[in-house]
Short mmCIF file of C-alpha atoms and ligand atoms in Angstrom, two decimals:
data_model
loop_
_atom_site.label_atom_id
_atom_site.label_comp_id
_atom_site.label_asym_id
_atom_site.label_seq_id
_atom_site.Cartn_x
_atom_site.Cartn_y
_atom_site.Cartn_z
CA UNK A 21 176.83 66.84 78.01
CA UNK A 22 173.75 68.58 79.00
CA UNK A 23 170.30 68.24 76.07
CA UNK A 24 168.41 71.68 75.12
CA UNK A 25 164.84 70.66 75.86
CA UNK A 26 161.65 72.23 75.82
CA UNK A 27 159.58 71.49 79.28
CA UNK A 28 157.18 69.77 77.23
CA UNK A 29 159.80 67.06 76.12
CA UNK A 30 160.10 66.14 79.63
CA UNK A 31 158.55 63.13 79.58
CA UNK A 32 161.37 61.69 76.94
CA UNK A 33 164.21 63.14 79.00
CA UNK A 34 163.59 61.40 82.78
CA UNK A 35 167.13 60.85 84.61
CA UNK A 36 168.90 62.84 81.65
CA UNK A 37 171.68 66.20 82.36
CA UNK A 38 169.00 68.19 80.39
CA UNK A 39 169.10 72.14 80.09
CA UNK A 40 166.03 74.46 80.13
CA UNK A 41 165.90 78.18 79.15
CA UNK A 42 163.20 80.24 80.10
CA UNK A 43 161.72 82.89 82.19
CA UNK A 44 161.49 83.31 86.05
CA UNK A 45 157.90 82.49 86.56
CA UNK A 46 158.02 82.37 90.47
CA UNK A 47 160.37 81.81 93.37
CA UNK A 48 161.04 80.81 96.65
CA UNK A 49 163.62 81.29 99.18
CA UNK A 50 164.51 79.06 102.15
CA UNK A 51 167.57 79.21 102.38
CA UNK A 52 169.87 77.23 101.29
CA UNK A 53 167.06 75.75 99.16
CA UNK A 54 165.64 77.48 96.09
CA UNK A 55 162.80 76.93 94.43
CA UNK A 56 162.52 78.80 91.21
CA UNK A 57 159.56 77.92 88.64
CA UNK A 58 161.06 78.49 84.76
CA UNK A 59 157.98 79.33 82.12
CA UNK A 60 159.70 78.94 78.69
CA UNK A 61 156.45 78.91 76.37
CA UNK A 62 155.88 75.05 76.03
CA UNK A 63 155.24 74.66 80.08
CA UNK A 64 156.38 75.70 83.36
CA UNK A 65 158.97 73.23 85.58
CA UNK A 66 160.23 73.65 89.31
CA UNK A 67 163.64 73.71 89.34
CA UNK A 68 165.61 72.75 93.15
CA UNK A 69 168.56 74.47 93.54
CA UNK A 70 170.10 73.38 96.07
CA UNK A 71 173.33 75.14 97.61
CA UNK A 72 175.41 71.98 97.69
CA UNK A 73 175.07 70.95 94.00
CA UNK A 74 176.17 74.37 92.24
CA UNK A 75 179.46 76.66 92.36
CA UNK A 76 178.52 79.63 95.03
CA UNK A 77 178.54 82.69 92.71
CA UNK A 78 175.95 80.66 91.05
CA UNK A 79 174.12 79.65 93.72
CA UNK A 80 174.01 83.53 94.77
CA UNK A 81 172.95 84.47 91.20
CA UNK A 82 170.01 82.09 91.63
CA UNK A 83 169.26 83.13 95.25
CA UNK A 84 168.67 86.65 94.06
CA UNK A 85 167.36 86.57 90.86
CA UNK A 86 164.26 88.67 89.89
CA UNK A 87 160.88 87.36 88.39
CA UNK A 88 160.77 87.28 84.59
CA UNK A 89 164.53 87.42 84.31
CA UNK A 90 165.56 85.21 81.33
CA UNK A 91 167.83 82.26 82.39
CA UNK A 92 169.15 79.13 81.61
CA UNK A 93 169.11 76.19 84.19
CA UNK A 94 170.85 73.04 83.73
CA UNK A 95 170.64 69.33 85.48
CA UNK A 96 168.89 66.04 86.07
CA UNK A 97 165.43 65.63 85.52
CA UNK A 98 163.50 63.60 87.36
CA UNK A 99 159.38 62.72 87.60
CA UNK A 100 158.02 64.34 90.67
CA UNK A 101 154.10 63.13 90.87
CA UNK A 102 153.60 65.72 93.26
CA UNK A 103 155.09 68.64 91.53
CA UNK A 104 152.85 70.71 88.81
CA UNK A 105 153.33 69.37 85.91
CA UNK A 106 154.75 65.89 87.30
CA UNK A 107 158.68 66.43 86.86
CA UNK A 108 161.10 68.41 88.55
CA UNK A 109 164.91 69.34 87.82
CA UNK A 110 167.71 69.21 90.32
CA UNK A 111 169.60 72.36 88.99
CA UNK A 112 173.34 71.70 88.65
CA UNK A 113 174.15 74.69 87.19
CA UNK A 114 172.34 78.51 86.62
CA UNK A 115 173.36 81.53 84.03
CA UNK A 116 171.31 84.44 84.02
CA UNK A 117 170.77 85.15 80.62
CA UNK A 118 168.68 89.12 81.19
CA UNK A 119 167.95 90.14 84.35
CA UNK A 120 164.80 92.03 85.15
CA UNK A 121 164.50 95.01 86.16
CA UNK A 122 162.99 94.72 89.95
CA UNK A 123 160.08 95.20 90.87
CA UNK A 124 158.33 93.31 87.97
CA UNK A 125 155.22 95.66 86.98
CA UNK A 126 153.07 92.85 87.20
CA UNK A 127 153.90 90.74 90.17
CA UNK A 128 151.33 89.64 92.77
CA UNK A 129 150.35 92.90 94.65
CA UNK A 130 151.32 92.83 97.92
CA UNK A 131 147.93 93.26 99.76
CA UNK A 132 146.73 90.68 97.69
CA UNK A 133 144.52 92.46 95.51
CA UNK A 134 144.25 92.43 91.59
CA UNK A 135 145.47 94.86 89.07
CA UNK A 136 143.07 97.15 87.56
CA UNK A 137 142.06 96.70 83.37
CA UNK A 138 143.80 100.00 82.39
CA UNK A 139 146.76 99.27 84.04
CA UNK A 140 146.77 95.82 82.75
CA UNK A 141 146.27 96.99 79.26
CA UNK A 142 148.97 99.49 79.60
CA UNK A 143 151.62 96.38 80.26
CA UNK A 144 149.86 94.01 77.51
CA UNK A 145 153.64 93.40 76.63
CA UNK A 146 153.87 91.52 79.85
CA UNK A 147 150.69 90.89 80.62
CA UNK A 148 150.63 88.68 78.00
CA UNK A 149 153.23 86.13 80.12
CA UNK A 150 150.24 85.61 82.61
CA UNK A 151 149.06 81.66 82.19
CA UNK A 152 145.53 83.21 81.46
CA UNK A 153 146.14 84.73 78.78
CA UNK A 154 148.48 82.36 77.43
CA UNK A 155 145.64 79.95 77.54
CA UNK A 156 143.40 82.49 75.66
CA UNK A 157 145.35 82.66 72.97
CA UNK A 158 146.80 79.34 72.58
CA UNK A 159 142.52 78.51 72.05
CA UNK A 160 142.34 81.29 69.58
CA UNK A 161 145.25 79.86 67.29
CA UNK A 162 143.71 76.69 67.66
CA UNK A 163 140.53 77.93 66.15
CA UNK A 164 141.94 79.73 63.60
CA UNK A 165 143.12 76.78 62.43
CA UNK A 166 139.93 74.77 62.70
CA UNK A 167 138.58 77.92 60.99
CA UNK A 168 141.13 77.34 57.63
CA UNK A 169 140.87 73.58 58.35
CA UNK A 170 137.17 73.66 57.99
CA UNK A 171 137.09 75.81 54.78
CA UNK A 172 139.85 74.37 52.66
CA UNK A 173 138.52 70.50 53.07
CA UNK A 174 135.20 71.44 52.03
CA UNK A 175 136.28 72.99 48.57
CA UNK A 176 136.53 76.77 49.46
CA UNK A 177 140.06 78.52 48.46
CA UNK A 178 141.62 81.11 50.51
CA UNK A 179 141.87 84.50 48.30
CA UNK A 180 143.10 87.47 50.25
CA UNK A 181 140.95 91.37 49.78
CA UNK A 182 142.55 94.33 50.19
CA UNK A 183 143.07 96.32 53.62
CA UNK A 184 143.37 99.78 51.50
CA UNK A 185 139.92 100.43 49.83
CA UNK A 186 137.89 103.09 48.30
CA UNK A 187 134.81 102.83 48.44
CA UNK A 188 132.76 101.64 51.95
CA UNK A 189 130.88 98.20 52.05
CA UNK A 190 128.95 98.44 55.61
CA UNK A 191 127.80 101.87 55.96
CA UNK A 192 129.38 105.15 56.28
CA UNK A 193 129.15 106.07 59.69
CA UNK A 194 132.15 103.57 61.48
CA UNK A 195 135.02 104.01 58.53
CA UNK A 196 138.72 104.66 58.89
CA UNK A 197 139.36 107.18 56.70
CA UNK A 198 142.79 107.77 55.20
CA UNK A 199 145.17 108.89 52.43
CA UNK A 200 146.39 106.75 49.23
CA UNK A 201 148.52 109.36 48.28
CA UNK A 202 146.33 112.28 47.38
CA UNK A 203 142.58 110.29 47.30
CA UNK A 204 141.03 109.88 50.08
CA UNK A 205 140.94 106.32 50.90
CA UNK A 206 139.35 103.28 53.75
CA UNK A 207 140.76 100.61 56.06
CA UNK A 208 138.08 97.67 55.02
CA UNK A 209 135.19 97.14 57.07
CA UNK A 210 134.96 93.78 55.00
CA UNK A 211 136.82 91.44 52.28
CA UNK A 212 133.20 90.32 50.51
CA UNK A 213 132.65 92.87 48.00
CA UNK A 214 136.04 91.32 46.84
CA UNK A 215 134.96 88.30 47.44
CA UNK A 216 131.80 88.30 45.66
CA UNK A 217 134.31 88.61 42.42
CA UNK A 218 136.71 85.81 43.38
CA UNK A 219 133.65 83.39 43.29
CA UNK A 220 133.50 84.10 39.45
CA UNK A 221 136.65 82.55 39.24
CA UNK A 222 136.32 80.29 41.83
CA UNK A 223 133.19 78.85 42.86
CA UNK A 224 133.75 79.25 47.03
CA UNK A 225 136.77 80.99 48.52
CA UNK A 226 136.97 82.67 52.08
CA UNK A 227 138.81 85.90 52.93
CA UNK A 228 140.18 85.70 56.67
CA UNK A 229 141.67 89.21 57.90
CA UNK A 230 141.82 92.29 59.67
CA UNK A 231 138.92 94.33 59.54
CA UNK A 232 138.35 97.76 60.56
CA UNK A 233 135.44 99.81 62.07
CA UNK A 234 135.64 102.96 64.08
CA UNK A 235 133.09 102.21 66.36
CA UNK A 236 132.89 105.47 68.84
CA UNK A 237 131.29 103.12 71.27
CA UNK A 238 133.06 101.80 73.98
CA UNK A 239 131.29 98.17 74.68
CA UNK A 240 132.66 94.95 75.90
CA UNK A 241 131.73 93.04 72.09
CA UNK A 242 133.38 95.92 69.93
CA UNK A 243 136.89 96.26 68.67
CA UNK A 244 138.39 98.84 66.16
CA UNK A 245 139.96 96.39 64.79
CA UNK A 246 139.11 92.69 64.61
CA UNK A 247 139.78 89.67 62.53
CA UNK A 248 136.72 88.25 60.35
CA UNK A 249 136.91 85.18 58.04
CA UNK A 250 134.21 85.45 55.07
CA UNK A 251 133.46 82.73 53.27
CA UNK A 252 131.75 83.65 50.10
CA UNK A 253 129.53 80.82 47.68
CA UNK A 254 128.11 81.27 44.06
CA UNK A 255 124.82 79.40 43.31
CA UNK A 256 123.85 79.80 46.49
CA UNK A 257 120.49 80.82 48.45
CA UNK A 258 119.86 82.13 52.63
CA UNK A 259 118.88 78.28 53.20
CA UNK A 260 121.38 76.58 51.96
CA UNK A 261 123.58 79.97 53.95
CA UNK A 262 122.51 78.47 57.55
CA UNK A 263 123.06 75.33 56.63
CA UNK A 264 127.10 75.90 55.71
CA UNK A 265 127.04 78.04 58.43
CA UNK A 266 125.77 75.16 61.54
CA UNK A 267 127.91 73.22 60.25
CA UNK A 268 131.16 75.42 60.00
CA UNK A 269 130.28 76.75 63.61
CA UNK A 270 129.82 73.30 64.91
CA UNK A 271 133.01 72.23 63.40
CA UNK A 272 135.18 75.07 65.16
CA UNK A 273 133.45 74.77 68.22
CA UNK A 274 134.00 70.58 68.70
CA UNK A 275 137.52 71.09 67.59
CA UNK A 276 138.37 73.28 69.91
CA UNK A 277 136.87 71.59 72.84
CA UNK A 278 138.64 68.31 72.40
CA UNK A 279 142.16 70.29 70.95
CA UNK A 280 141.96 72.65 74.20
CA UNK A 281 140.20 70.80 76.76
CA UNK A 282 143.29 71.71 79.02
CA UNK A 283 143.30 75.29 78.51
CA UNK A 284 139.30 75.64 79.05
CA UNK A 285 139.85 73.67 82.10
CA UNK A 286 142.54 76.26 83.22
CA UNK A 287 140.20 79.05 82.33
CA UNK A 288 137.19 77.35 84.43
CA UNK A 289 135.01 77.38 81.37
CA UNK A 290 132.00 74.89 82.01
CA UNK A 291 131.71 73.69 78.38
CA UNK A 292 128.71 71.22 78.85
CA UNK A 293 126.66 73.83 76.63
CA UNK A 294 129.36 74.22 74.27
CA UNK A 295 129.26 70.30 73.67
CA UNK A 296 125.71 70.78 72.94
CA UNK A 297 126.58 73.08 69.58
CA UNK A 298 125.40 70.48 66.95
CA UNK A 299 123.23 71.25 63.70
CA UNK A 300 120.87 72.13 63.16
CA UNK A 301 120.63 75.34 65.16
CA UNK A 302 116.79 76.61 65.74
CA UNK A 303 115.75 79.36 62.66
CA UNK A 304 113.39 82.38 63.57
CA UNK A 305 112.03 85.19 61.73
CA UNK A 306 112.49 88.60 62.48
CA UNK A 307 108.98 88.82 63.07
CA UNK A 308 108.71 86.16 65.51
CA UNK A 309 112.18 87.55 66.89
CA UNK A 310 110.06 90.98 67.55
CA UNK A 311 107.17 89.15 69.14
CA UNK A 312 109.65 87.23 71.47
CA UNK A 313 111.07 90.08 72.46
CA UNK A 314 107.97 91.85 73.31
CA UNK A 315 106.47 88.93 75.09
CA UNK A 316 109.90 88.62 76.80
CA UNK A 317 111.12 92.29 78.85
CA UNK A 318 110.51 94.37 75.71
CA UNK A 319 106.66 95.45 75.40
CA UNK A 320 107.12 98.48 73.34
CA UNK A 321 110.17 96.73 70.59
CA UNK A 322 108.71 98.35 67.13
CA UNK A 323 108.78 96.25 64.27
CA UNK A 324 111.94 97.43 61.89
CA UNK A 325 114.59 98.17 64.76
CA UNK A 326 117.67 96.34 64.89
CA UNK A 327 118.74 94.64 67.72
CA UNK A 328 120.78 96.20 70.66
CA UNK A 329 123.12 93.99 72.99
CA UNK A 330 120.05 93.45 75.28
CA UNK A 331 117.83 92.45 72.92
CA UNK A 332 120.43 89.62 71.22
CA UNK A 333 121.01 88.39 74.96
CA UNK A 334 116.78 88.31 75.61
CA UNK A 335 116.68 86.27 72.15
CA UNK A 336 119.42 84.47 72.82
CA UNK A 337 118.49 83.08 76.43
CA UNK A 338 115.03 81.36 74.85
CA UNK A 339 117.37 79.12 73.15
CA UNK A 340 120.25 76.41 74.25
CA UNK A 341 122.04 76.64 70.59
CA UNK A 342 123.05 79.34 68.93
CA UNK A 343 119.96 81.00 67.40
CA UNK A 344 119.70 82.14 63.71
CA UNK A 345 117.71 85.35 63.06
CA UNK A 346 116.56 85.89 59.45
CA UNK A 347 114.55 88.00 57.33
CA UNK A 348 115.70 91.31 58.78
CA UNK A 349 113.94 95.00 57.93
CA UNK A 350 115.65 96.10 54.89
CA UNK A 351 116.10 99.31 56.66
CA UNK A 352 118.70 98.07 59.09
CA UNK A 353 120.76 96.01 57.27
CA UNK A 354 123.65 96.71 54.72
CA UNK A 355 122.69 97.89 51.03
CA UNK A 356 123.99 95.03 48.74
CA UNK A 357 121.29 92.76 50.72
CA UNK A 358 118.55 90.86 48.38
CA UNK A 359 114.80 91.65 49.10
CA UNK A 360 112.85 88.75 49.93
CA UNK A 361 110.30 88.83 46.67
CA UNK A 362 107.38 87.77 48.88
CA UNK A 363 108.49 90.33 51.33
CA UNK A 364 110.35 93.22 50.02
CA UNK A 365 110.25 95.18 52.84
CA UNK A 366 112.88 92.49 54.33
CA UNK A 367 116.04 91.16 53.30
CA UNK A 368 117.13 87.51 53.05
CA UNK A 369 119.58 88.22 55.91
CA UNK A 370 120.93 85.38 59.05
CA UNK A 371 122.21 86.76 61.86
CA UNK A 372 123.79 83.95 64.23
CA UNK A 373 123.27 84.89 68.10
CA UNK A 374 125.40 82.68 70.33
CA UNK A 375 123.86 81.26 73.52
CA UNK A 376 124.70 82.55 77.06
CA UNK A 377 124.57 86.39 76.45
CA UNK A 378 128.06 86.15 73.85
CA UNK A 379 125.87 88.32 70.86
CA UNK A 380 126.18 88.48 67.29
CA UNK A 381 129.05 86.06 66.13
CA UNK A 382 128.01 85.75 62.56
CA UNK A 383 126.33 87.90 60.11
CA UNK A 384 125.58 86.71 56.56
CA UNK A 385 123.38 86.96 53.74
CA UNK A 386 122.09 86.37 50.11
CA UNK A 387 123.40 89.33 47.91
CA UNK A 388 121.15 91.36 45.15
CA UNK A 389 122.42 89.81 41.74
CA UNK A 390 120.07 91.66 39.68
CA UNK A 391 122.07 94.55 38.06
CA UNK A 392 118.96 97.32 38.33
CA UNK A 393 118.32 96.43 41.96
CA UNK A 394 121.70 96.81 42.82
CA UNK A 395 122.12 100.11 40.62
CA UNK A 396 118.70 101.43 42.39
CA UNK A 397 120.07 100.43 45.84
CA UNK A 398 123.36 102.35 45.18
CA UNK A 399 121.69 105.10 44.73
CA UNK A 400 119.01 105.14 47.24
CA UNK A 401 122.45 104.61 49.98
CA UNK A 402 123.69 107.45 48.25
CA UNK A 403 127.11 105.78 47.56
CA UNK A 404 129.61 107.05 44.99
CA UNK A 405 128.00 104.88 41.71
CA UNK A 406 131.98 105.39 40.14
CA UNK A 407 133.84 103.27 42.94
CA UNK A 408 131.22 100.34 42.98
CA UNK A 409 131.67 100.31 38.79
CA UNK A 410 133.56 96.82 39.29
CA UNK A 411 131.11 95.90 41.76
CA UNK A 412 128.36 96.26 39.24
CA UNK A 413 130.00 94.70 36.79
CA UNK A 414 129.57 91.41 38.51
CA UNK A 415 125.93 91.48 37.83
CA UNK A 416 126.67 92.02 33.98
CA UNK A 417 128.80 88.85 33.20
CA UNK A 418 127.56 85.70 34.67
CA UNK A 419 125.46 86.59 37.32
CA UNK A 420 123.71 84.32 39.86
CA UNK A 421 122.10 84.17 43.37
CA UNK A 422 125.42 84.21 45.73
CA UNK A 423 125.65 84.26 49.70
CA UNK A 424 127.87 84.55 52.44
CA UNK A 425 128.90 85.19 55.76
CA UNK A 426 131.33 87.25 58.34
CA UNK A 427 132.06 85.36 61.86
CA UNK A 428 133.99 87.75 63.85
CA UNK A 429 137.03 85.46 65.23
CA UNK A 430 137.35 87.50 68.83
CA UNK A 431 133.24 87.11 69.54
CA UNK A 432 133.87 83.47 68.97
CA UNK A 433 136.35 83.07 71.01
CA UNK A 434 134.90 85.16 74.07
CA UNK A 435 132.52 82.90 73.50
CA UNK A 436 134.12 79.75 73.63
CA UNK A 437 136.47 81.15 76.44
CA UNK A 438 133.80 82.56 78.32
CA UNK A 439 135.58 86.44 78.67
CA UNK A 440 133.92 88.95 79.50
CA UNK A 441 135.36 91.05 77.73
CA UNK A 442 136.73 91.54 74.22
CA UNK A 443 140.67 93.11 75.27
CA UNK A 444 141.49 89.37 76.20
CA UNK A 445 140.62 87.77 73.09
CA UNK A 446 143.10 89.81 71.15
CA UNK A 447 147.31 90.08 71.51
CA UNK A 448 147.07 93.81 70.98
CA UNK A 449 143.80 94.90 71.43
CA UNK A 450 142.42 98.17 69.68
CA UNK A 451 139.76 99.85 71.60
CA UNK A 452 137.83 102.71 71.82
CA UNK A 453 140.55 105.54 72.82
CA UNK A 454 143.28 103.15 73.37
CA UNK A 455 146.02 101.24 70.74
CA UNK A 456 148.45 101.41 73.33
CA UNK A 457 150.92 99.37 73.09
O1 4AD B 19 127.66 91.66 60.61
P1 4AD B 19 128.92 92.21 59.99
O2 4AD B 19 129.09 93.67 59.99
O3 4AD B 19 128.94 91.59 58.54
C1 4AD B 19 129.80 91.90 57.52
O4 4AD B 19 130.75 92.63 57.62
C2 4AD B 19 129.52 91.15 56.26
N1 4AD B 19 130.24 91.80 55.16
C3 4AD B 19 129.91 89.73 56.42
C4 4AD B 19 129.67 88.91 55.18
O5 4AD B 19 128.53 88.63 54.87
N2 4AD B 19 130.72 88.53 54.44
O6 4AD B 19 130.16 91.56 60.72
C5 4AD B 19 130.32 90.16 60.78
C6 4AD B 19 130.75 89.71 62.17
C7 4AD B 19 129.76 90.03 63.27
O7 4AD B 19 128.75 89.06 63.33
C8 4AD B 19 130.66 90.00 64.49
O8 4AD B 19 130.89 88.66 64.88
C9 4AD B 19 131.95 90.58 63.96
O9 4AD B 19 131.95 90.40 62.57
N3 4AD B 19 132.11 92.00 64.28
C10 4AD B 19 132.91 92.49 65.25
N4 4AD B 19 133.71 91.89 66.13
C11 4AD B 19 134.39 92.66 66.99
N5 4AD B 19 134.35 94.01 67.00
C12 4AD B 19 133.55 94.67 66.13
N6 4AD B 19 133.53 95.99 66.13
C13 4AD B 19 132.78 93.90 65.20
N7 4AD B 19 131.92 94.22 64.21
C14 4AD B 19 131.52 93.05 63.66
MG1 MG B 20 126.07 92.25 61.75
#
């Protein structure tokens, strides 16, 4: 009898009648010889079949089968150093399982040449077979999971925010608007506000979603919608902020580089400055940030701006770490931000930059906890008071200094990757003017 394994078992299964069942990743003909590479999710395995060794209508079935048909191929496996992979299997026997419709969209162009981003992200259903972007996203469950791994072994709890919200908690100007029922209602930009209450309950807890912002800007860093973990901390100051924060990053980053070395490898990512991502990352002030920048391509940068893409990737190439910028303009930043006291014209704000031109990953701050200030900056935002009642309350029972963070998962990852773009670092990507399929 013949053993179900997956290619990655192969190892254990050397001289055994084994059976595979996968897709066709790539063939060739010669004849009375056929070479036909199964994919079926775990690896990829040449599999010989060889006229002689299989019943003809078989043998005929394999000769003309199409790429990405689904089939099941059964016989001996044996190691083959020089084969990909290091094992081959003498096919015995071959059942097409769903043929595929001929010619595959995305086979190998005939001249040779590539196929275009549109028409790429048209077939993301398929395109996501390519070994690419396997690899892409086999790193981005990994870090997910260094992400959750991180959090819940150094005493934060996972409590999931709403996606439905009413009221907006970063700015006006990129929300999904929609209907609960008859009120007019919001995807969330963010889980904090929420999670700024959990605290109260629970000390440190993280929020790790989908987040939504209709950004009517079509750059290679912006999604509609992305997925952002927020930790959140009670008792906590903008020091003691970075500090989680280098570590957490550091963390994710060294995980994933000894979890995926195979897959970077595969993507030809040269990770020696990704091994460099240690604490403590350099700290500078948006002042000093402004002065770089002018002494750096940008003469005429006005104190009080936020940064642009260009001006993260100026900032960012000074440094061989990811670079921390803190004590932003109040003006720029979000309205539940706390003042400095020294400086009230800035807020005790971190933005984390990552190194070779990869932008913003993390944003994070200390929040107001002083129930006037927070009123006063309601207000001056002009935001509904009524739907940030709750939010207020928080500063009535029990309130304290409290900071946290948002580190957008896909920014990571292009980051980590080294993608140029942000369509590959999610399995359905939502763009600007496309969330096809
Ligand atoms: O800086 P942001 O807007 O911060 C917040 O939303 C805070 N509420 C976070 C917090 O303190 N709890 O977003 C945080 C991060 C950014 O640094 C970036 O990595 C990512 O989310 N991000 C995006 N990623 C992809 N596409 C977009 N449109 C993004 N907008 C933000
Ligand atoms: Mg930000």
């Amino acid at each position: 009898m013949s053993t179900p394994i997956k290619i990655h078992q192969a190892a254990d299964h050397v001289g055994q009648d084994v059976t595979l069942a996968g897709w066709v990743q790539k063939r060739a003909d010669k004849g009375k010889l056929q070479f036909i590479t199964l994919r079926d999710g775990s690896g990829a395995m040449q599999c010989v079949v060889f006229k002689k060794n299989l019943p003809e209508e078989q043998f005929d079935a394999a000769r003309h089968i199409t790429l990405e048909s689904a089939v099941t191929i059964s016989g001996s496996l044996r190691a083959e150093p020089r084969a990909p992979g290091g094992y081959e299997l003498d096919a015995a026997s071959f059942a097409v399982v769903g043929r595929a419709a001929d010619p595959y969209p995305l086979a190998p162009k005939r001249d040779g040449g590539e196929h275009g981003s549109d028409f790429l992200l048209n077939h993301r259903h398929l395109w996501l077979r390519d070994p690419r972007q396997t690899a892409i996203l086999r790193i981005r469950a990994t870090l997910v999971k260094a992400i959750r791994d991180w959090l819940d072994s150094n005493d934060f709890t996972l409590v999931d925010t709403p996606i439905i919200t009413p009221s907006a908690a970063e700015g006006t100007s990129n929300l999904f608007a929609t209907k609960y029922f008859d009120e007019p209602a919001y995807l969330a930009q963010t889980g904090q506000l929420y999670s700024e209450a959990t605290i109260g309950a629970f000390g440190r807890v993280y929020c790790f979603g989908p987040t939504f912002r209709a950004e009517k800007s079509d750059t290679r860093r912006h999604a509609m919608e992305f997925w952002m973990v927020e930790p959140e901390m009670a008792f906590t100051e903008l020091a003691e902020n970075m500090e989680i924060i280098e570590q957490f990053v550091s963390y994710c980053i060294q995980t994933v580089l000894r979890e995926r070395a195979v897959e970077l490898a595969a993507l030809e990512r040269d990770t020696s400055r990704l091994q460099n991502v240690l604490p403590p990352f350099p700290r500078i002030h948006y002042d000093d940030a402004v002065k770089l920048l002018q002494a750096n391509g940008y003469p005429d940068f006005p104190w009080g701006e936020d940064f642009g893409a260009p001006h993260e990737d100026a900032i960012s190439a000074q440094f061989d770490k990811p670079v921390f910028v803190h004590h932003y303009p109040r003006g720029v930043k979000a309205f539940y931000m706390q003042p400095d006291p020294e400086r009230p014209d800035t807020v005790l704000a971190c933005d984390l930059i990552a190194p070779e031109g990869y932008g913003e990953i993390v944003g994070g701050s200390q929040r107001m906890h002083d129930y006037q200030t927070l009123v006063d900056a309601i207000d001056a935002h002009k935001l509904p008071r009524a739907a940030y009642e709750w939010y207020l309350d928080l500063r009535q029972y029990g309130t304290q200094p409290h900071s946290g963070f948002g580190m957008g998962l896909e920014r990571v990852l292009m980051w980590l990757a080294g993608l140029p773009h942000i369509r590959e670092a999610l399995p359905f990507p939502r763009l600007y003017r496309r969330f096809y399929p």
